[in-house]
C-alpha atoms as a printed R data frame, in Angstrom:
    type eleno elety resid chain resno       x      y        z
1   ATOM     1    CA   MET     A     1 -42.429 51.250  -74.219
2   ATOM     2    CA   ALA     A     2 -44.292 49.627  -77.030
3   ATOM     3    CA   THR     A     3 -43.284 45.822  -77.228
4   ATOM     4    CA   VAL     A     4 -43.070 43.285  -79.861
5   ATOM     5    CA   ALA     A     5 -43.884 39.928  -78.329
6   ATOM     6    CA   VAL     A     6 -42.356 36.698  -79.814
7   ATOM     7    CA   VAL     A     7 -44.707 34.021  -78.732
8   ATOM     8    CA   ASP     A     8 -43.146 31.370  -76.491
9   ATOM     9    CA   TYR     A     9 -45.541 28.368  -76.361
10  ATOM    10    CA   GLY     A    10 -42.575 25.775  -76.337
11  ATOM    11    CA   MET     A    11 -42.276 25.206  -80.017
12  ATOM    12    CA   GLY     A    12 -40.404 27.946  -81.734
13  ATOM    13    CA   ASN     A    13 -36.967 28.719  -82.763
14  ATOM    14    CA   LEU     A    14 -37.018 31.531  -80.342
15  ATOM    15    CA   ARG     A    15 -33.479 32.377  -79.783
16  ATOM    16    CA   SER     A    16 -32.711 33.151  -83.545
17  ATOM    17    CA   VAL     A    17 -36.262 34.731  -84.158
18  ATOM    18    CA   SER     A    18 -35.729 36.997  -81.122
19  ATOM    19    CA   GLN     A    19 -32.247 37.859  -81.904
20  ATOM    20    CA   ALA     A    20 -32.971 38.933  -85.361
21  ATOM    21    CA   VAL     A    21 -35.986 41.029  -84.333
22  ATOM    22    CA   ARG     A    22 -34.126 42.536  -81.624
23  ATOM    23    CA   HIS     A    23 -31.076 43.408  -84.052
24  ATOM    24    CA   VAL     A    24 -33.328 45.115  -86.501
25  ATOM    25    CA   ALA     A    25 -35.345 46.773  -83.570
26  ATOM    26    CA   GLN     A    26 -32.638 48.881  -82.373
27  ATOM    27    CA   GLY     A    27 -33.358 52.495  -82.263
28  ATOM    28    CA   SER     A    28 -36.868 52.016  -83.171
29  ATOM    29    CA   GLY     A    29 -38.242 52.638  -79.678
30  ATOM    30    CA   LEU     A    30 -39.490 49.037  -79.611
31  ATOM    31    CA   GLU     A    31 -38.816 46.412  -77.098
32  ATOM    32    CA   VAL     A    32 -38.861 42.893  -78.036
33  ATOM    33    CA   ILE     A    33 -39.821 40.387  -75.518
34  ATOM    34    CA   VAL     A    34 -40.122 36.383  -75.607
35  ATOM    35    CA   THR     A    35 -43.038 35.584  -73.532
36  ATOM    36    CA   SER     A    36 -45.314 32.579  -72.534
37  ATOM    37    CA   ARG     A    37 -47.604 34.998  -70.772
38  ATOM    38    CA   PRO     A    38 -51.083 35.523  -72.524
39  ATOM    39    CA   GLU     A    39 -51.430 39.137  -71.028
40  ATOM    40    CA   GLU     A    40 -48.014 39.964  -72.450
41  ATOM    41    CA   VAL     A    41 -49.245 39.001  -75.857
42  ATOM    42    CA   LEU     A    42 -52.633 41.178  -75.658
43  ATOM    43    CA   ALA     A    43 -50.622 44.121  -74.500
44  ATOM    44    CA   ALA     A    44 -48.120 44.021  -77.250
45  ATOM    45    CA   GLU     A    45 -48.280 46.313  -80.198
46  ATOM    46    CA   ARG     A    46 -46.843 43.495  -82.492
47  ATOM    47    CA   ILE     A    47 -46.652 39.604  -82.460
48  ATOM    48    CA   VAL     A    48 -44.534 37.165  -83.971
49  ATOM    49    CA   LEU     A    49 -45.502 33.545  -84.014
50  ATOM    50    CA   PRO     A    50 -42.592 31.134  -84.711
51  ATOM    51    CA   GLY     A    51 -42.855 27.358  -84.843
52  ATOM    52    CA   GLN     A    52 -40.837 24.297  -85.688
53  ATOM    53    CA   GLY     A    53 -41.556 20.492  -85.450
54  ATOM    54    CA   ALA     A    54 -44.596 18.559  -86.071
55  ATOM    55    CA   MET     A    55 -48.165 20.309  -86.541
56  ATOM    56    CA   PRO     A    56 -50.032 18.443  -84.238
57  ATOM    57    CA   ASP     A    57 -47.561 19.131  -81.147
58  ATOM    58    CA   CYS     A    58 -47.622 22.993  -81.872
59  ATOM    59    CA   MET     A    59 -51.366 23.183  -81.930
60  ATOM    60    CA   ARG     A    60 -51.388 21.204  -78.783
61  ATOM    61    CA   GLU     A    61 -48.542 23.163  -76.998
62  ATOM    62    CA   LEU     A    62 -50.254 26.537  -78.255
63  ATOM    63    CA   ARG     A    63 -53.547 25.508  -76.838
64  ATOM    64    CA   ASP     A    64 -52.309 23.752  -73.686
65  ATOM    65    CA   SER     A    65 -50.222 26.761  -72.905
66  ATOM    66    CA   GLY     A    66 -53.147 29.232  -72.596
67  ATOM    67    CA   LEU     A    67 -51.799 31.455  -75.450
68  ATOM    68    CA   GLN     A    68 -54.058 30.318  -78.415
69  ATOM    69    CA   GLU     A    69 -56.963 32.814  -77.243
70  ATOM    70    CA   ALA     A    70 -54.274 35.581  -77.076
71  ATOM    71    CA   VAL     A    71 -52.942 35.001  -80.327
72  ATOM    72    CA   LEU     A    72 -56.209 34.887  -82.242
73  ATOM    73    CA   HIS     A    73 -57.149 38.064  -80.292
74  ATOM    74    CA   ALA     A    74 -53.909 39.446  -81.601
75  ATOM    75    CA   ALA     A    75 -54.421 38.248  -85.063
76  ATOM    76    CA   ALA     A    76 -57.726 40.365  -85.230
77  ATOM    77    CA   ASN     A    77 -56.452 43.335  -83.901
78  ATOM    78    CA   LYS     A    78 -52.674 44.053  -84.584
79  ATOM    79    CA   PRO     A    79 -49.971 43.129  -86.729
80  ATOM    80    CA   LEU     A    80 -48.966 39.487  -86.677
81  ATOM    81    CA   MET     A    81 -46.133 37.576  -88.512
82  ATOM    82    CA   GLY     A    82 -45.723 33.946  -88.501
83  ATOM    83    CA   VAL     A    83 -42.755 32.056  -89.610
84  ATOM    84    CA   CYS     A    84 -42.532 28.532  -90.541
85  ATOM    85    CA   VAL     A    85 -44.910 26.271  -88.842
86  ATOM    86    CA   GLY     A    86 -46.033 29.394  -87.337
87  ATOM    87    CA   MET     A    87 -47.356 30.101  -90.921
88  ATOM    88    CA   GLN     A    88 -48.875 26.713  -91.336
89  ATOM    89    CA   MET     A    89 -50.642 27.227  -88.212
90  ATOM    90    CA   LEU     A    90 -52.712 30.094  -89.561
91  ATOM    91    CA   LEU     A    91 -54.352 27.959  -92.240
92  ATOM    92    CA   SER     A    92 -57.397 25.834  -91.649
93  ATOM    93    CA   ARG     A    93 -55.932 22.357  -91.298
94  ATOM    94    CA   SER     A    94 -52.898 19.990  -92.101
95  ATOM    95    CA   GLU     A    95 -52.635 16.564  -93.507
96  ATOM    96    CA   GLU     A    96 -49.946 16.257  -90.776
97  ATOM    97    CA   GLY     A    97 -51.607 14.520  -87.968
98  ATOM    98    CA   PRO     A    98 -54.388 15.475  -89.463
99  ATOM    99    CA   THR     A    99 -54.764 18.608  -87.424
100 ATOM   100    CA   ASP     A   100 -57.172 21.315  -87.275
101 ATOM   101    CA   ALA     A   101 -55.224 24.547  -87.236
102 ATOM   102    CA   LEU     A   102 -56.184 28.299  -86.377
103 ATOM   103    CA   GLY     A   103 -58.420 29.185  -89.301
104 ATOM   104    CA   LEU     A   104 -57.224 32.415  -89.966
105 ATOM   105    CA   ILE     A   105 -56.452 31.885  -93.604
106 ATOM   106    CA   PRO     A   106 -58.643 29.341  -95.454
107 ATOM   107    CA   GLY     A   107 -56.511 26.658  -96.964
108 ATOM   108    CA   GLU     A   108 -54.711 23.394  -95.968
109 ATOM   109    CA   VAL     A   109 -51.242 22.449  -95.615
110 ATOM   110    CA   VAL     A   110 -50.058 19.399  -97.317
111 ATOM   111    CA   ARG     A   111 -46.933 16.967  -97.564
112 ATOM   112    CA   PHE     A   112 -44.499 17.158 -100.708
113 ATOM   113    CA   GLN     A   113 -45.057 14.104 -102.818
114 ATOM   114    CA   LEU     A   114 -41.497 13.909 -104.722
115 ATOM   115    CA   GLU     A   115 -40.553 10.383 -104.060
116 ATOM   116    CA   GLY     A   116 -38.614  9.383 -107.197
117 ATOM   117    CA   ARG     A   117 -38.708 12.575 -108.725
118 ATOM   118    CA   ILE     A   118 -35.410 14.185 -110.122
119 ATOM   119    CA   GLN     A   119 -34.248 17.630 -110.051
120 ATOM   120    CA   PRO     A   120 -33.003 19.485 -113.087
121 ATOM   121    CA   ASP     A   121 -29.423 19.159 -111.795
122 ATOM   122    CA   GLY     A   122 -30.054 15.129 -111.772
123 ATOM   123    CA   SER     A   123 -30.231 14.884 -108.120
124 ATOM   124    CA   ARG     A   124 -33.317 13.354 -106.383
125 ATOM   125    CA   TYR     A   125 -35.639 15.659 -104.505
126 ATOM   126    CA   LYS     A   126 -35.532 15.292 -101.012
127 ATOM   127    CA   VAL     A   127 -37.957 15.765  -98.359
128 ATOM   128    CA   PRO     A   128 -37.521 17.786  -96.332
129 ATOM   129    CA   GLN     A   129 -36.824 20.582  -98.483
130 ATOM   130    CA   MET     A   130 -33.670 21.899  -96.631
131 ATOM   131    CA   GLY     A   131 -31.838 25.054  -97.740
132 ATOM   132    CA   TRP     A   132 -31.782 28.255 -100.056
133 ATOM   133    CA   ASN     A   133 -34.583 28.631 -102.655
134 ATOM   134    CA   GLN     A   134 -35.902 31.797 -104.301
135 ATOM   135    CA   VAL     A   135 -39.059 33.445 -103.486
136 ATOM   136    CA   TRP     A   136 -41.154 35.094 -106.176
137 ATOM   137    CA   GLN     A   137 -43.423 37.654 -105.069
138 ATOM   138    CA   ALA     A   138 -46.880 36.636 -106.318
139 ATOM   139    CA   ARG     A   139 -48.495 40.071 -105.558
140 ATOM   140    CA   PRO     A   140 -47.301 43.435 -104.077
141 ATOM   141    CA   HIS     A   141 -47.100 43.655 -100.419
142 ATOM   142    CA   PRO     A   142 -45.659 46.540  -98.178
143 ATOM   143    CA   MET     A   143 -43.502 43.631  -96.546
144 ATOM   144    CA   TRP     A   144 -41.485 43.114  -99.580
145 ATOM   145    CA   ALA     A   145 -40.257 46.686  -99.467
146 ATOM   146    CA   GLY     A   146 -36.651 46.695 -100.309
147 ATOM   147    CA   VAL     A   147 -36.549 42.833 -101.137
148 ATOM   148    CA   PRO     A   148 -35.968 42.199 -104.628
149 ATOM   149    CA   ASP     A   149 -38.318 39.618 -106.634
150 ATOM   150    CA   GLY     A   150 -36.459 36.159 -106.725
151 ATOM   151    CA   ALA     A   151 -34.626 36.788 -103.615
152 ATOM   152    CA   TRP     A   152 -33.203 33.749 -101.819
153 ATOM   153    CA   PHE     A   153 -34.420 32.551  -98.638
154 ATOM   154    CA   TYR     A   154 -33.663 29.622  -96.184
155 ATOM   155    CA   PHE     A   155 -36.273 26.739  -95.933
156 ATOM   156    CA   VAL     A   156 -36.413 23.475  -94.031
157 ATOM   157    CA   HIS     A   157 -39.904 21.889  -94.259
158 ATOM   158    CA   SER     A   158 -41.723 18.770  -95.703
159 ATOM   159    CA   PHE     A   159 -45.144 20.279  -95.780
160 ATOM   160    CA   TYR     A   160 -46.356 23.449  -97.527
161 ATOM   161    CA   ALA     A   161 -49.566 25.641  -97.883
162 ATOM   162    CA   ARG     A   162 -52.033 25.504 -100.441
163 ATOM   163    CA   VAL     A   163 -54.281 28.360  -99.961
164 ATOM   164    CA   ALA     A   164 -57.840 28.462 -100.813
165 ATOM   165    CA   ASP     A   165 -57.942 32.141 -102.115
166 ATOM   166    CA   ALA     A   166 -54.971 33.020 -104.370
167 ATOM   167    CA   ALA     A   167 -55.451 36.493 -103.100
168 ATOM   168    CA   HIS     A   168 -53.999 35.305  -99.885
169 ATOM   169    CA   GLY     A   169 -50.663 34.016 -101.446
170 ATOM   170    CA   THR     A   170 -48.237 36.705 -101.655
171 ATOM   171    CA   GLY     A   171 -44.917 34.724 -102.162
172 ATOM   172    CA   GLU     A   172 -44.114 31.723 -104.311
173 ATOM   173    CA   THR     A   173 -41.257 28.951 -104.535
174 ATOM   174    CA   GLU     A   174 -40.648 25.958 -106.676
175 ATOM   175    CA   TYR     A   175 -39.647 22.636 -105.263
176 ATOM   176    CA   GLY     A   176 -40.969 20.113 -107.272
177 ATOM   177    CA   VAL     A   177 -44.006 21.820 -107.510
178 ATOM   178    CA   ARG     A   178 -44.710 25.559 -107.415
179 ATOM   179    CA   PHE     A   179 -46.121 26.317 -103.912
180 ATOM   180    CA   THR     A   180 -47.118 29.198 -101.673
181 ATOM   181    CA   CYS     A   181 -44.325 30.136  -99.243
182 ATOM   182    CA   ALA     A   182 -45.885 33.402  -98.174
183 ATOM   183    CA   VAL     A   183 -49.374 34.363  -97.222
184 ATOM   184    CA   ALA     A   184 -51.106 37.716  -96.196
185 ATOM   185    CA   ARG     A   185 -54.353 38.881  -95.129
186 ATOM   186    CA   ASP     A   186 -55.182 42.145  -93.703
187 ATOM   187    CA   ASN     A   187 -52.940 42.593  -90.464
188 ATOM   188    CA   ILE     A   188 -51.213 39.332  -90.878
189 ATOM   189    CA   PHE     A   189 -48.178 38.098  -92.788
190 ATOM   190    CA   ALA     A   190 -46.348 34.867  -92.614
191 ATOM   191    CA   THR     A   191 -43.676 32.954  -94.379
192 ATOM   192    CA   GLN     A   192 -42.749 29.357  -94.701
193 ATOM   193    CA   PHE     A   193 -39.116 30.118  -94.982
194 ATOM   194    CA   HIS     A   194 -37.006 31.428  -91.914
195 ATOM   195    CA   PRO     A   195 -36.263 35.010  -92.265
196 ATOM   196    CA   GLU     A   196 -33.903 34.835  -89.256
197 ATOM   197    CA   LYS     A   197 -31.673 32.455  -91.171
198 ATOM   198    CA   SER     A   198 -31.820 34.517  -94.686
199 ATOM   199    CA   ALA     A   199 -29.156 37.143  -94.049
200 ATOM   200    CA   ASP     A   200 -29.878 40.538  -95.072
201 ATOM   201    CA   HIS     A   201 -33.307 39.885  -97.075
202 ATOM   202    CA   GLY     A   202 -34.643 38.158  -94.160
203 ATOM   203    CA   LEU     A   203 -33.486 40.906  -91.784
204 ATOM   204    CA   ALA     A   204 -35.375 43.332  -94.324
205 ATOM   205    CA   LEU     A   205 -38.606 41.476  -93.883
206 ATOM   206    CA   TYR     A   206 -38.483 41.610  -90.032
207 ATOM   207    CA   ARG     A   207 -37.357 45.608  -90.231
208 ATOM   208    CA   ASN     A   208 -40.320 46.021  -92.331
209 ATOM   209    CA   PHE     A   209 -42.607 44.506  -90.106
210 ATOM   210    CA   LEU     A   210 -41.551 46.583  -87.177
211 ATOM   211    CA   SER     A   211 -43.032 49.655  -89.403
212 ATOM   212    CA   TRP     A   212 -45.797 48.114  -91.158
213 ATOM   213    CA   LYS     A   213 -49.070 49.527  -90.725
214 ATOM   214    CA   PRO     A   214 -51.853 47.531  -92.094
């Protein structure tokens, strides 16, 4: 049976991600596995790269676990979906640390600079951004199928992506600044927000990923 591998390098929100992917995979003929074994990542048909916590820790654990090369190979050969810090890791570098990332999508990850800024409702902006926010589809992509423009998704983050090529940004959100919250290139699609915490629209993204043919 073809597998979807959720990469376990010690830093992801594995339980909720894998449960969401398993839910939408029912009846698809795909088996969803959570794995820390490079050979299973290499053998899988599709890869989900979750992440949470500090970028330096995530990159170190990915490297030390022996999974980095398997993820890079997968990113060059099969559909890969990054989530939260798993998206940030796909870029070139992050201010957090600072840390070199995987370099699959040119750009950098920067921290919100919102100290003292006031939101439209009169409250102060807080960092991290934590809660629901609207996502605007910057450009068409098969992964957005069935997801309305301006749909709400759940965010928890203090850093955001700044892509070098606007063509790689496929979703945007506003939180004190308009920023890229979804990126795509070739067989890679990734989101800053958490689809597994975003109700039906999040499940729609995971469902689309299982059938996406880049």
